[in-house]
mmCIF file of C-alpha atoms and ligand atoms in Angstrom:
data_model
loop_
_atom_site.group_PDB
_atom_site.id
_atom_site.type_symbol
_atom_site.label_atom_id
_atom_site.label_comp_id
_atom_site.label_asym_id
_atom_site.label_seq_id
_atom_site.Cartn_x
_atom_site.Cartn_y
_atom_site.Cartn_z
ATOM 1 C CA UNK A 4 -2.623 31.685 0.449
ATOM 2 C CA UNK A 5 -5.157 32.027 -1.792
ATOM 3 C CA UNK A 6 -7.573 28.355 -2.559
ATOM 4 C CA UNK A 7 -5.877 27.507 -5.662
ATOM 5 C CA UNK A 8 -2.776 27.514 -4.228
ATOM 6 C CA UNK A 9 -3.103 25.938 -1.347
ATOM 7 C CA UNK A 10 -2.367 22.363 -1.257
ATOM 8 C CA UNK A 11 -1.437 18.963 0.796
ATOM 9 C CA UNK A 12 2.040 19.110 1.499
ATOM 10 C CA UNK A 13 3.980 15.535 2.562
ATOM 11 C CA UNK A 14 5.642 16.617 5.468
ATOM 12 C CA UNK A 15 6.705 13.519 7.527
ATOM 13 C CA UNK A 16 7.011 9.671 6.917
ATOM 14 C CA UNK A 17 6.849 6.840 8.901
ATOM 15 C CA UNK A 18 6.606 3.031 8.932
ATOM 16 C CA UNK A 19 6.691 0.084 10.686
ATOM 17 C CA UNK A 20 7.156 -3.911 10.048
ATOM 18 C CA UNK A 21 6.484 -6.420 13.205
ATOM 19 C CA UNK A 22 9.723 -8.344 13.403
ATOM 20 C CA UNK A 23 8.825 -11.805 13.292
ATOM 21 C CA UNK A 24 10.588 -12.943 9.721
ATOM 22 C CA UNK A 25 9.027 -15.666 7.238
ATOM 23 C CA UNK A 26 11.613 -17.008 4.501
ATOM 24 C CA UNK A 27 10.511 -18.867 1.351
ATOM 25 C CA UNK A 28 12.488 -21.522 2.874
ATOM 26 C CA UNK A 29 10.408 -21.316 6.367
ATOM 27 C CA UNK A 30 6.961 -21.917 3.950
ATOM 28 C CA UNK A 31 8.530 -24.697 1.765
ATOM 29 C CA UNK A 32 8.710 -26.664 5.302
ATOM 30 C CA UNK A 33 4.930 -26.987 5.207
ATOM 31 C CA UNK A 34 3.981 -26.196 1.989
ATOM 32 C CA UNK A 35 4.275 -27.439 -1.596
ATOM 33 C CA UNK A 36 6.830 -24.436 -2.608
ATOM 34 C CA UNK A 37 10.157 -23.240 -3.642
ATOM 35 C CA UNK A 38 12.071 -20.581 -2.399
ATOM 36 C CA UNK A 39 12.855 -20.919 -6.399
ATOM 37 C CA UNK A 40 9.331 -20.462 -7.541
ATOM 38 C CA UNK A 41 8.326 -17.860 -4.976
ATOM 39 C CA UNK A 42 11.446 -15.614 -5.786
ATOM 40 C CA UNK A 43 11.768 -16.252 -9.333
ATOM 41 C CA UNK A 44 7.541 -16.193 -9.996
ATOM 42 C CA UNK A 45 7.297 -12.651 -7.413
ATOM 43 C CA UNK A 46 10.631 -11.207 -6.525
ATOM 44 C CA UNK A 47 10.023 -11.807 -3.080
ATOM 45 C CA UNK A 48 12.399 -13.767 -0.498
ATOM 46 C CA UNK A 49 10.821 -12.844 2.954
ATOM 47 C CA UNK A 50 7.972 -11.003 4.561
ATOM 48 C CA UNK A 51 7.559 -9.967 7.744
ATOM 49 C CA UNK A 52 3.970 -11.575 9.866
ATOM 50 C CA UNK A 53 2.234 -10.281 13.253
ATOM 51 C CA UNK A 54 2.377 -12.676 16.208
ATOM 52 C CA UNK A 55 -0.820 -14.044 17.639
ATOM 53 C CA UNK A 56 -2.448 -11.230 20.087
ATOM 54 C CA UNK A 57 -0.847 -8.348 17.491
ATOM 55 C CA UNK A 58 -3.298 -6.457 15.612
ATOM 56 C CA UNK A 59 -3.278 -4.124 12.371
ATOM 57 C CA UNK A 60 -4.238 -1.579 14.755
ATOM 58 C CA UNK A 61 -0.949 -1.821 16.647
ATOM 59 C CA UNK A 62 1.290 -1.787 13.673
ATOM 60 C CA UNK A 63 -0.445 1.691 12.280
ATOM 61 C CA UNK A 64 0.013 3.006 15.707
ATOM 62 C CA UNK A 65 3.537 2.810 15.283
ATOM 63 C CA UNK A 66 3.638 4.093 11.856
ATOM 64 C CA UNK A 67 1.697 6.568 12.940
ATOM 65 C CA UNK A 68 4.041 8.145 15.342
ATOM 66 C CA UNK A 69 6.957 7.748 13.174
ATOM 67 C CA UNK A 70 5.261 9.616 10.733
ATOM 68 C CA UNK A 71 4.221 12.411 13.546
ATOM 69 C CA UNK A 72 8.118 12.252 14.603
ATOM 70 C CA UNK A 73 9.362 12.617 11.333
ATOM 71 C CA UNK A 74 7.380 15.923 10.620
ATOM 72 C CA UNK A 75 8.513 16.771 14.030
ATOM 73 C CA UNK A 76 4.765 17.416 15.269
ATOM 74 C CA UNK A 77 2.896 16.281 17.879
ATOM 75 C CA UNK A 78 -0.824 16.632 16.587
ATOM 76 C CA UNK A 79 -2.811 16.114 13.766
ATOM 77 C CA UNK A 80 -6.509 17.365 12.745
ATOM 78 C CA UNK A 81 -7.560 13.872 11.200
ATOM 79 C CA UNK A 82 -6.362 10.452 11.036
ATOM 80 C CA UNK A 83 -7.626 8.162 8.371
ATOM 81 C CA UNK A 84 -6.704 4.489 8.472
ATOM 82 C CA UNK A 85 -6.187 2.509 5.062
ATOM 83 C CA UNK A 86 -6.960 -1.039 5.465
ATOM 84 C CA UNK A 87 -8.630 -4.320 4.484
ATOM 85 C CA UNK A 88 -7.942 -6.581 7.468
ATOM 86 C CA UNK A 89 -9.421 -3.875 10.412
ATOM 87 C CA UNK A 90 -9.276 -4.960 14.459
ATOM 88 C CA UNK A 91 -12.635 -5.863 13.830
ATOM 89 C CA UNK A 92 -15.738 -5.517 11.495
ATOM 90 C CA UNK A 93 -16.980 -2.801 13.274
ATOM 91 C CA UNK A 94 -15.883 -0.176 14.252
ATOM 92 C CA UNK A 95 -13.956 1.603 12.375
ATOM 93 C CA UNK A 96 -9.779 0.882 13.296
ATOM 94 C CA UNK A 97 -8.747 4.681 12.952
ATOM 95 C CA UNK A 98 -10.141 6.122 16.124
ATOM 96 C CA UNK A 99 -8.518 3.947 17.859
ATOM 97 C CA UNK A 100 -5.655 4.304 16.375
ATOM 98 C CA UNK A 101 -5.699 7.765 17.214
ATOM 99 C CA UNK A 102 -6.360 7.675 20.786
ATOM 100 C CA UNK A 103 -3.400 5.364 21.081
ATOM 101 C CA UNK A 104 -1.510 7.909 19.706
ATOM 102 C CA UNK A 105 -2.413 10.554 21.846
ATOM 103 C CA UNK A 106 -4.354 12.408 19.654
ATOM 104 C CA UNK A 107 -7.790 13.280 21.527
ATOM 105 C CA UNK A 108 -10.888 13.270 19.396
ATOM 106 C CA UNK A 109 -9.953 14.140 16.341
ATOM 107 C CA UNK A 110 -12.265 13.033 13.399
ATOM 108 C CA UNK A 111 -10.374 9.794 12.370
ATOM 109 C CA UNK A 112 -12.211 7.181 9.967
ATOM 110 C CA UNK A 113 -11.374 4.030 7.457
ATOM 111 C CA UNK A 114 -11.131 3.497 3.891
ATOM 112 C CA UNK A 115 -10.962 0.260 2.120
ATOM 113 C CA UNK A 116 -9.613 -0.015 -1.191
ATOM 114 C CA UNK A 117 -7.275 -3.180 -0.433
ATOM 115 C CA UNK A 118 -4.268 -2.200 -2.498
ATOM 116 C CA UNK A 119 -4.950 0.867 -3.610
ATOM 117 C CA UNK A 120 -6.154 1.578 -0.223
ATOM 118 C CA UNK A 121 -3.241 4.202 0.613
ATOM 119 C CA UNK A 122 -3.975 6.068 -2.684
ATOM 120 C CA UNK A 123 -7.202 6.714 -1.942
ATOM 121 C CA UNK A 124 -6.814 7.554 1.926
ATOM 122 C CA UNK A 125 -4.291 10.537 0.435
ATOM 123 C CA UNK A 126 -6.550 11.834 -2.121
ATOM 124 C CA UNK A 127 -8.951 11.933 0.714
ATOM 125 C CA UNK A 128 -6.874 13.297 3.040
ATOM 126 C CA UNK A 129 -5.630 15.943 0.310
ATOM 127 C CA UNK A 130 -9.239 17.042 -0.149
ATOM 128 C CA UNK A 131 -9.325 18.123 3.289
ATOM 129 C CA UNK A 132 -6.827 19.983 3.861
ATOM 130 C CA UNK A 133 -7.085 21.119 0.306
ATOM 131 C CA UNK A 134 -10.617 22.305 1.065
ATOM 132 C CA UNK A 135 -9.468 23.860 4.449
ATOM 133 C CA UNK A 136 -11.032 21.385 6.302
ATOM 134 C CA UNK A 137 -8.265 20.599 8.183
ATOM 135 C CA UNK A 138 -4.599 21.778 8.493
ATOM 136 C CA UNK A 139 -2.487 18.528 8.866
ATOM 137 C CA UNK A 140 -3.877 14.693 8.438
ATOM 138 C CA UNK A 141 -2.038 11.935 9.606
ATOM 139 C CA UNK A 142 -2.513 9.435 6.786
ATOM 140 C CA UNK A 143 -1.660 5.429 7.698
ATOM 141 C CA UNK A 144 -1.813 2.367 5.671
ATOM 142 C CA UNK A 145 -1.563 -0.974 7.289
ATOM 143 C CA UNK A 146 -2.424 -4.362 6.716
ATOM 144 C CA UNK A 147 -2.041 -7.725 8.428
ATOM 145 C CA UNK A 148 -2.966 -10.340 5.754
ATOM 146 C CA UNK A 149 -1.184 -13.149 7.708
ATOM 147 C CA UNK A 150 -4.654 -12.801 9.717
ATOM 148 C CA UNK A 151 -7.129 -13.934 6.440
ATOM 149 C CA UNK A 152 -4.852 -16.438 4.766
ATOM 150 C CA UNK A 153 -5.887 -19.639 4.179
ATOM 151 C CA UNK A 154 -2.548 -21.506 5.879
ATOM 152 C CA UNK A 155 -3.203 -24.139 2.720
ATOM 153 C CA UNK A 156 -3.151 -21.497 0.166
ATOM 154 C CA UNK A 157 0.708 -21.587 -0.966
ATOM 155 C CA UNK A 158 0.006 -18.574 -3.231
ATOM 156 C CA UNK A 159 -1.113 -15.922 -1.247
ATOM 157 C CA UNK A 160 1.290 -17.389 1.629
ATOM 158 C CA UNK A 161 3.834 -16.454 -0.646
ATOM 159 C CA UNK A 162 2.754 -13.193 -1.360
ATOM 160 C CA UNK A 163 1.373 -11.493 1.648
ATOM 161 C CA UNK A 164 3.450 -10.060 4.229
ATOM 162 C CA UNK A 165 2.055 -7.475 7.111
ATOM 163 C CA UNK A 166 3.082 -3.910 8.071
ATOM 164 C CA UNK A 167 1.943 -0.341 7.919
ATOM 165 C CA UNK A 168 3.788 2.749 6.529
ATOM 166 C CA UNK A 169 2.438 6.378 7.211
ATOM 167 C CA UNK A 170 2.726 10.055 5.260
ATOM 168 C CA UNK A 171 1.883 12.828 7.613
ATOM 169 C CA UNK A 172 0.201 15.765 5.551
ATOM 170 C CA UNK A 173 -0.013 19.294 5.978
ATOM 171 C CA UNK A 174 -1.723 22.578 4.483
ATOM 172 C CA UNK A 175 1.218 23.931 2.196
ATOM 173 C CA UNK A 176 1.812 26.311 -1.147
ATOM 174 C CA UNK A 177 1.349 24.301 -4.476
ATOM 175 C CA UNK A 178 4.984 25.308 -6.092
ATOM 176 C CA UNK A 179 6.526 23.932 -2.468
ATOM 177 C CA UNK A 180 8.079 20.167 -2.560
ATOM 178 C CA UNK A 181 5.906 17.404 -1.114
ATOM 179 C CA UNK A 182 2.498 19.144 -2.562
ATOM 180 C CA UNK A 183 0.338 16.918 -4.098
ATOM 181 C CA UNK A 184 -0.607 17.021 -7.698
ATOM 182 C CA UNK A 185 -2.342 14.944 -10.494
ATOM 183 C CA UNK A 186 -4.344 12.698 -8.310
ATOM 184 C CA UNK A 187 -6.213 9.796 -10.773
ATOM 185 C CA UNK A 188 -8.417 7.142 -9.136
ATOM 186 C CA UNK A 189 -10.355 4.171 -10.900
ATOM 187 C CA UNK A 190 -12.161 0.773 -10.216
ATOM 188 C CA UNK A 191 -13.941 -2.025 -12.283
ATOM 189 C CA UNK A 192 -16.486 -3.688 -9.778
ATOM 190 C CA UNK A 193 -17.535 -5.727 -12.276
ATOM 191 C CA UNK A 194 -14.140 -7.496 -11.608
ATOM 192 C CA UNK A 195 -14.524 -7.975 -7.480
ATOM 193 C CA UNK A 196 -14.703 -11.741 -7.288
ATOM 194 C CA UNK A 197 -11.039 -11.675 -8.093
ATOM 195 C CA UNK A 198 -9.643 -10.240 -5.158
ATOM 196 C CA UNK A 199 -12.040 -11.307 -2.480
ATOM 197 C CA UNK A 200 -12.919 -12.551 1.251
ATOM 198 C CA UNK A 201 -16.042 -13.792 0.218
ATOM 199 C CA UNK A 202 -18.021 -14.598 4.021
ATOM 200 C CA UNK A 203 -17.932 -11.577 7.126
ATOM 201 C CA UNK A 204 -19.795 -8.829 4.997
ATOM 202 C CA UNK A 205 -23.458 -8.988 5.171
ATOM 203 C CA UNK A 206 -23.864 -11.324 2.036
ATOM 204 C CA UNK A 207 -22.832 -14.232 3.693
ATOM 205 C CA UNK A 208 -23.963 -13.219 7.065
ATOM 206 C CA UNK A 209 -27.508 -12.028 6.061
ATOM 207 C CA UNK A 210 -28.547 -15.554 4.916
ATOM 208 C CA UNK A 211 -28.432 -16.837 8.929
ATOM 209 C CA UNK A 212 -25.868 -19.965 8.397
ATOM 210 C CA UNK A 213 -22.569 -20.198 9.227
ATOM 211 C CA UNK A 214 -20.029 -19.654 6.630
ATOM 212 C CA UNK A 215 -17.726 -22.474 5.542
ATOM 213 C CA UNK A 216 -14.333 -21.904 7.000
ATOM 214 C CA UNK A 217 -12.870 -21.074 3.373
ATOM 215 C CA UNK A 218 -15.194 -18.239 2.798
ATOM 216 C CA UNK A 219 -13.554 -16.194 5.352
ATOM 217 C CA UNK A 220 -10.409 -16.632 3.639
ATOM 218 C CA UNK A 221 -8.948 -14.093 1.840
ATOM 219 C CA UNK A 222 -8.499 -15.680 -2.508
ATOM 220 C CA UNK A 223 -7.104 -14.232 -5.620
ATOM 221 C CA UNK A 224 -7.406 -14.878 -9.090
ATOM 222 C CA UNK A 225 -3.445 -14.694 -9.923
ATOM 223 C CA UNK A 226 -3.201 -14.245 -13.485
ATOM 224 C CA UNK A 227 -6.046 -12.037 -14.298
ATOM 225 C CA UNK A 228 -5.394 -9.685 -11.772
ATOM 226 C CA UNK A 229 -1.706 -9.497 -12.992
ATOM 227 C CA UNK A 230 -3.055 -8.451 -16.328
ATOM 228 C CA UNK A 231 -4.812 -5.932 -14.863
ATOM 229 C CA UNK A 232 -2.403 -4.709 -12.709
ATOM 230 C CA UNK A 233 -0.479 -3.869 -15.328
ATOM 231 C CA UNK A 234 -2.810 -2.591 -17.627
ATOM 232 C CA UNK A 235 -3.763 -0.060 -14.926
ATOM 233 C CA UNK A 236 -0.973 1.167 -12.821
ATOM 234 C CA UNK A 237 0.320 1.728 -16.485
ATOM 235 C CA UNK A 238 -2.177 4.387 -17.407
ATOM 236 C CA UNK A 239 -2.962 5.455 -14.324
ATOM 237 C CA UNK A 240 0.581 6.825 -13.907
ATOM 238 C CA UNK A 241 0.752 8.254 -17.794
ATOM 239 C CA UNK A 242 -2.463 9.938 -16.819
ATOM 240 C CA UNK A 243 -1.495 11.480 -13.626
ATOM 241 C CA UNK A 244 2.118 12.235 -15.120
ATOM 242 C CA UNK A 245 -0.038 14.433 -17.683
ATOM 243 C CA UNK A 246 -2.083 15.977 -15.614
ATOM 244 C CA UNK A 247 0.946 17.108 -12.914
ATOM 245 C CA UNK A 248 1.987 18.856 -16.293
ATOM 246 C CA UNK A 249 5.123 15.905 -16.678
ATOM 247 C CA UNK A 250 6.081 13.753 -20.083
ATOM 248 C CA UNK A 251 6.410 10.621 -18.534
ATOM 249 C CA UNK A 252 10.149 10.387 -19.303
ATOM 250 C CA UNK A 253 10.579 12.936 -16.842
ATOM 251 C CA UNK A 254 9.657 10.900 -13.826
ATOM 252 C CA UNK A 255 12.553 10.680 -11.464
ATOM 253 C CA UNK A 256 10.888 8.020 -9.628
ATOM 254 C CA UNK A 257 7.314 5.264 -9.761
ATOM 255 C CA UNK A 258 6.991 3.841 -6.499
ATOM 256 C CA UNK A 259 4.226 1.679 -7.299
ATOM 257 C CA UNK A 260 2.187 -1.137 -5.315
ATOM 258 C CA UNK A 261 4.555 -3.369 -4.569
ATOM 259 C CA UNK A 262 2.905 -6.581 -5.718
ATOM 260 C CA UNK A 263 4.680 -8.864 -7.781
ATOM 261 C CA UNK A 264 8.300 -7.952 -8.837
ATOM 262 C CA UNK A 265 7.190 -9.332 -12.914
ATOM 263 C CA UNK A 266 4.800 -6.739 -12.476
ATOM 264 C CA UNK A 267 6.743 -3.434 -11.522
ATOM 265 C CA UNK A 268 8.913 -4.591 -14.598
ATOM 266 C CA UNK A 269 6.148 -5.282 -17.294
ATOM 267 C CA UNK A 270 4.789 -1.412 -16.085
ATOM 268 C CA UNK A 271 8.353 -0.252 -16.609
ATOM 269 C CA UNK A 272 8.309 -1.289 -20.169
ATOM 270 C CA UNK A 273 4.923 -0.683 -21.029
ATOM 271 C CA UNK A 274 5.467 3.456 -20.054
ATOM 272 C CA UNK A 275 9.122 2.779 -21.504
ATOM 273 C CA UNK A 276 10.755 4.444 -17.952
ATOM 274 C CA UNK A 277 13.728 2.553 -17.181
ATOM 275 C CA UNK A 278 13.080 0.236 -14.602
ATOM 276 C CA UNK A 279 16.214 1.685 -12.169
ATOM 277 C CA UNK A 280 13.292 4.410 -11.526
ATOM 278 C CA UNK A 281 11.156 2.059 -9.938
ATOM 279 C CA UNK A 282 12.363 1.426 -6.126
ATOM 280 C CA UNK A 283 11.510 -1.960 -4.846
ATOM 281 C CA UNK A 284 11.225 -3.529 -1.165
ATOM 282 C CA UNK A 285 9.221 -6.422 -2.432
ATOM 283 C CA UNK A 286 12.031 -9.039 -1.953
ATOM 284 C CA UNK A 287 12.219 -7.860 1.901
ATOM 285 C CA UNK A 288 8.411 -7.567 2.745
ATOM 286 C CA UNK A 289 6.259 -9.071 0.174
ATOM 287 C CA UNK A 290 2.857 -7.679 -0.672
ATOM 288 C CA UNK A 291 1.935 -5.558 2.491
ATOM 289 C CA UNK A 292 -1.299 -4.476 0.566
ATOM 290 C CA UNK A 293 -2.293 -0.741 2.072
ATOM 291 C CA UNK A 294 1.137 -0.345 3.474
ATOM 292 C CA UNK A 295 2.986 -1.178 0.429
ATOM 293 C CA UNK A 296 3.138 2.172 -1.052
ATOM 294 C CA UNK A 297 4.480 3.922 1.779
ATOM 295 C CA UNK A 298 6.929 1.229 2.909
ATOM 296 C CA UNK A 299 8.381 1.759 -0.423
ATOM 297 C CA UNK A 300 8.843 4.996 -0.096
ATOM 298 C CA UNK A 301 10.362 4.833 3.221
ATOM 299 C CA UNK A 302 13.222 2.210 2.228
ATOM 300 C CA UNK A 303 13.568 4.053 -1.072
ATOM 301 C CA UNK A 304 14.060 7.217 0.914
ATOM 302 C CA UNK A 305 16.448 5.400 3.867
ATOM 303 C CA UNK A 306 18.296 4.051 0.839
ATOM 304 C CA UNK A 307 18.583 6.834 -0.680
ATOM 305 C CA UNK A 308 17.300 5.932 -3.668
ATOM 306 C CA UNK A 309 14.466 8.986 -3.118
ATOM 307 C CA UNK A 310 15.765 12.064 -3.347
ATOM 308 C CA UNK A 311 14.524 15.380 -2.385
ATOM 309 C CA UNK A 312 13.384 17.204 -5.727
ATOM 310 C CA UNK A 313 12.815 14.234 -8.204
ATOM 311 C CA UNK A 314 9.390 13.989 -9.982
ATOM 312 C CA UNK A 315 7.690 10.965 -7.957
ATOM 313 C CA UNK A 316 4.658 8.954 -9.144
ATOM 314 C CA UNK A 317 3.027 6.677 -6.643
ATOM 315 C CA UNK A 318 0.734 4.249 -7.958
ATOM 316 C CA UNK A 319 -1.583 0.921 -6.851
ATOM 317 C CA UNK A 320 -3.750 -1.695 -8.299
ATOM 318 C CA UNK A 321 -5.974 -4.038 -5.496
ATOM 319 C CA UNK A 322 -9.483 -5.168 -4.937
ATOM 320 C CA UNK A 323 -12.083 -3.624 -6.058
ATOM 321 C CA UNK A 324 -10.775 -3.515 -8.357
ATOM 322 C CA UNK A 325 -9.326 -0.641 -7.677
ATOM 323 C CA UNK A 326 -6.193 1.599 -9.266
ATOM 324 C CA UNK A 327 -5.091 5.077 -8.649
ATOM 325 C CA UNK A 328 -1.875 7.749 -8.808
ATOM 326 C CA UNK A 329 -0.816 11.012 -7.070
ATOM 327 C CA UNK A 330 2.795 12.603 -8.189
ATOM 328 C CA UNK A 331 4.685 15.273 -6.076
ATOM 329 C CA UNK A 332 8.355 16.463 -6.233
ATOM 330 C CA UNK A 333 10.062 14.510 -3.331
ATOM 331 C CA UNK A 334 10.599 16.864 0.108
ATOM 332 C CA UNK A 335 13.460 17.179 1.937
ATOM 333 C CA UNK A 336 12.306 14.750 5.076
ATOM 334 C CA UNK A 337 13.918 11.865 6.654
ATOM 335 C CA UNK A 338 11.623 8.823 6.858
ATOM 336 C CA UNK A 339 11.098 7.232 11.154
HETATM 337 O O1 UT7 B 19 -1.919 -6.827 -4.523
HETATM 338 C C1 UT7 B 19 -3.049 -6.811 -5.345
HETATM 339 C C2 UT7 B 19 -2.685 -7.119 -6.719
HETATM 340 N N1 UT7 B 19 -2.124 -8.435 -6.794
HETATM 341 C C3 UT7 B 19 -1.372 -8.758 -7.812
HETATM 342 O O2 UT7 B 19 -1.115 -7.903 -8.628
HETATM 343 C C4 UT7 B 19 -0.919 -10.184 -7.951
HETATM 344 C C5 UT7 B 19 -0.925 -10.549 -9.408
HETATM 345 N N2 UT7 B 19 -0.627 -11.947 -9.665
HETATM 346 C C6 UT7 B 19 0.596 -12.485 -9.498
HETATM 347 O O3 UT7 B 19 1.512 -11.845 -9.023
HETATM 348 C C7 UT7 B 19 0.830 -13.888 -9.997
HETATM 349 O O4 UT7 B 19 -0.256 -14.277 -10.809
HETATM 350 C C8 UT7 B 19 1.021 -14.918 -8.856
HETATM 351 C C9 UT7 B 19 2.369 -14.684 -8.171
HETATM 352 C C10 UT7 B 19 -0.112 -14.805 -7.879
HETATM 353 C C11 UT7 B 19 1.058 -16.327 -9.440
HETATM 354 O O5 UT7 B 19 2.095 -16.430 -10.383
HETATM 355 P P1 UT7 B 19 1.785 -17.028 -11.848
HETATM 356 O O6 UT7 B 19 3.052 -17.014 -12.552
HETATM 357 O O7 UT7 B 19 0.647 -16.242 -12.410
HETATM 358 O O8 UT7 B 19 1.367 -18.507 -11.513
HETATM 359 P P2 UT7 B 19 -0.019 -19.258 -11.803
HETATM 360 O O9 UT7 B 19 -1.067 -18.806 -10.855
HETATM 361 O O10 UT7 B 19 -0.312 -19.205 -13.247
HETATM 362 O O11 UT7 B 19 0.386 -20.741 -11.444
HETATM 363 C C12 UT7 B 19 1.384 -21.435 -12.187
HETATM 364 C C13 UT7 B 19 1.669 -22.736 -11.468
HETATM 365 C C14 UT7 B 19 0.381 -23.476 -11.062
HETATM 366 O O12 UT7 B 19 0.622 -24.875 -11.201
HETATM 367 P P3 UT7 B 19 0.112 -25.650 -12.493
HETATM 368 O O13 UT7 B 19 -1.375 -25.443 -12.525
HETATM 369 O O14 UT7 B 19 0.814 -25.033 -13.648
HETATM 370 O O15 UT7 B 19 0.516 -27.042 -12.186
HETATM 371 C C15 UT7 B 19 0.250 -23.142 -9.611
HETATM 372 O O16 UT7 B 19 -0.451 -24.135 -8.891
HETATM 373 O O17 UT7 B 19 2.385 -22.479 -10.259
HETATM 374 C C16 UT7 B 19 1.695 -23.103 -9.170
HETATM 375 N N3 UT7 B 19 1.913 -22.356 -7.970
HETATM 376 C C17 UT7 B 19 2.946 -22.567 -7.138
HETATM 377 N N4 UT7 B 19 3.956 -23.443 -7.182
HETATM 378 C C18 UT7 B 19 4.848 -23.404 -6.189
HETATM 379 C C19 UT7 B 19 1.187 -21.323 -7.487
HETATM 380 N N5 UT7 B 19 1.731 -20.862 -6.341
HETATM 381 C C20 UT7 B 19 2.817 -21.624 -6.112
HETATM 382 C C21 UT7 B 19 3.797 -21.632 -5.086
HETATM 383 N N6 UT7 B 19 4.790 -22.543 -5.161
HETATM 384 N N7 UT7 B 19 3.786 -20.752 -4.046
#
């Protein structure tokens, strides 16, 4: 295989949800909410939440080895972690991640893009093994949100849901299914206040005081970042369609961030793709941030909704902000 056509091949998928269920109804009991506003406003009906004493960690684990199961290996050169709400500050979740799965001491590391987070931990990932770097990366998102909430936020309570989903990669041919193609990133940091946790970075630690208890809660700015939601995952996915040498009316399938159910539809009509080609879990998990992407695409796959040789898009939109898109022609796997 020469370097030009060598490329990162999705060769196994995997996710995970903890199974402790929260219904609209179950938040409406102490909050100021609707199942009516939450479903009709978002699309979403439940979402799935950690118990106390679970950990972000422990959900990607179990992605993780889903993933490795359904690529039928046992091993991986790197693991990178996508996620905003680590085991802790420091370090890094990944490594342990991959000791827990059995995985010696591999090179395994973070990213944080919120959102977008699994995006940009498969572009990464891609550049490895696209590089020859590394032969196979096991690539995770996960995200336990229920952990930053501010319990008297009924917004993002009615959003945010936890879980982790998981692609396992591996050094392939460009023509073969599964190879990634088209990659687009993007950000707009001159937009972070609205997606933030404000105290816990070294801002708010580096003045000496305490932070107030809201500053360590995670906040949104609803309605702008909606806008821009759209705005992006819209291009992003025209531009990556392009560059994977598609017209956009040729995509099979977007499985995009699942964030807002108003949102996947306003994309669908702004690229004019019917919206049938745009699988959603939303209504079943919520916004699972890094995981979202690849819980999609396992439920779209175990529906069989995703089938193997349709044109796929992927796209997010988080903090950062942040946006991005990678496209490949579906595999023949079986999600874990
Ligand atoms: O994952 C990263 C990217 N995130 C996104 O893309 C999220 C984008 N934003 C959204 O999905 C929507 O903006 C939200 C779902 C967050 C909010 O929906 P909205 O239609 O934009 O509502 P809004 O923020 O404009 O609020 C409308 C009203 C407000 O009341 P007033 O001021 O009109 O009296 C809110 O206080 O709805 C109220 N509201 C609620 N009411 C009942 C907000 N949340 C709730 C709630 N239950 N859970």
């Amino acid at each position: 295989m020469t370097g030009s056509d060598r490329a990162a091949v999705v060769a196994g998928l995997g996710s995970w949800v903890p199974p402790t269920v929260v219904t609209n109804d179950d938040l409406a009991r102490h909050l100021d909410t609707s199942d009516e506003w939450i479903s009709s406003r978002t699309g979403i009906r439940r979402r799935h939440v950690i118990d106390p004493g679970g950990s972000t960690g422990d959900l990607a684990v179990e992605a993780g080895r889903r993933a490795l199961k359904s690529a039928g290996e046992e091993r991986a050169d790197i693991v990178v972690v996508a996620t905003s709400t680590p085991d802790r500050p420091c370090p890094a979740t990944a490594p342990e991640v991959a000791d827990r799965l059995g995985l010696g001491g591999v090179g395994a590391f973070d990213i944080a893009a919120v959102c977008t987070g699994f995006v940009y931990a498969l572009g990464t990932a891609a550049g490895f093994v696209q590089a020859g770097f590394a032969r196979s990366v096991l690539v995770i998102g996960a995200d336990t949100f229920s952990t930053i909430l501010n319990p008297a936020d009924r917004t993002t309570r009615a959003i945010f849901g936890d879980g982790a989903g998981a692609v396992y990669l591996r050094a392939g041919a460009a023509t073969e299914p599964g190879a990634l193609k088209g990659l687009h990133l993007g950000s707009d940091g001159g937009q972070s206040d609205l997606i933030q946790v404000a105290a816990g970075g070294s801002r708010q630690r580096s003045t000496g005081l305490p932070a107030a208890a809201e500053a360590t809660y995670f906040t949104m700015e609803g309605r702008p970042v909606f806008a821009e939601a759209v705005r992006h995952m819209a291009s992003s996915v025209t531009t990556t369609a392009d560059a994977a040498g598609w017209a956009v009316e040729d995509i099979d399938k977007v499985v995009l961030h699942q964030a807002n159910a108003r949102i996947l539809a306003a994309v669908a009509e702004r690229i004019d793709v019917p919206l049938e080609r745009f699988p959603a879990n939303i209504e079943r998990v919520g916004n699972t941030v890094a995981a979202s992407i690849p819980l999609a695409l396992a439920d779209a796959s175990a529906d069989g909704e995703l089938l193997p040789g349709q044109r796929v898009v992927l796209g997010g939109f988080g903090g950062g902000l942040t946006w991005g898109s990678v496209a490949l022609v579906w595999p023949d796997i079986t999600a874990a």
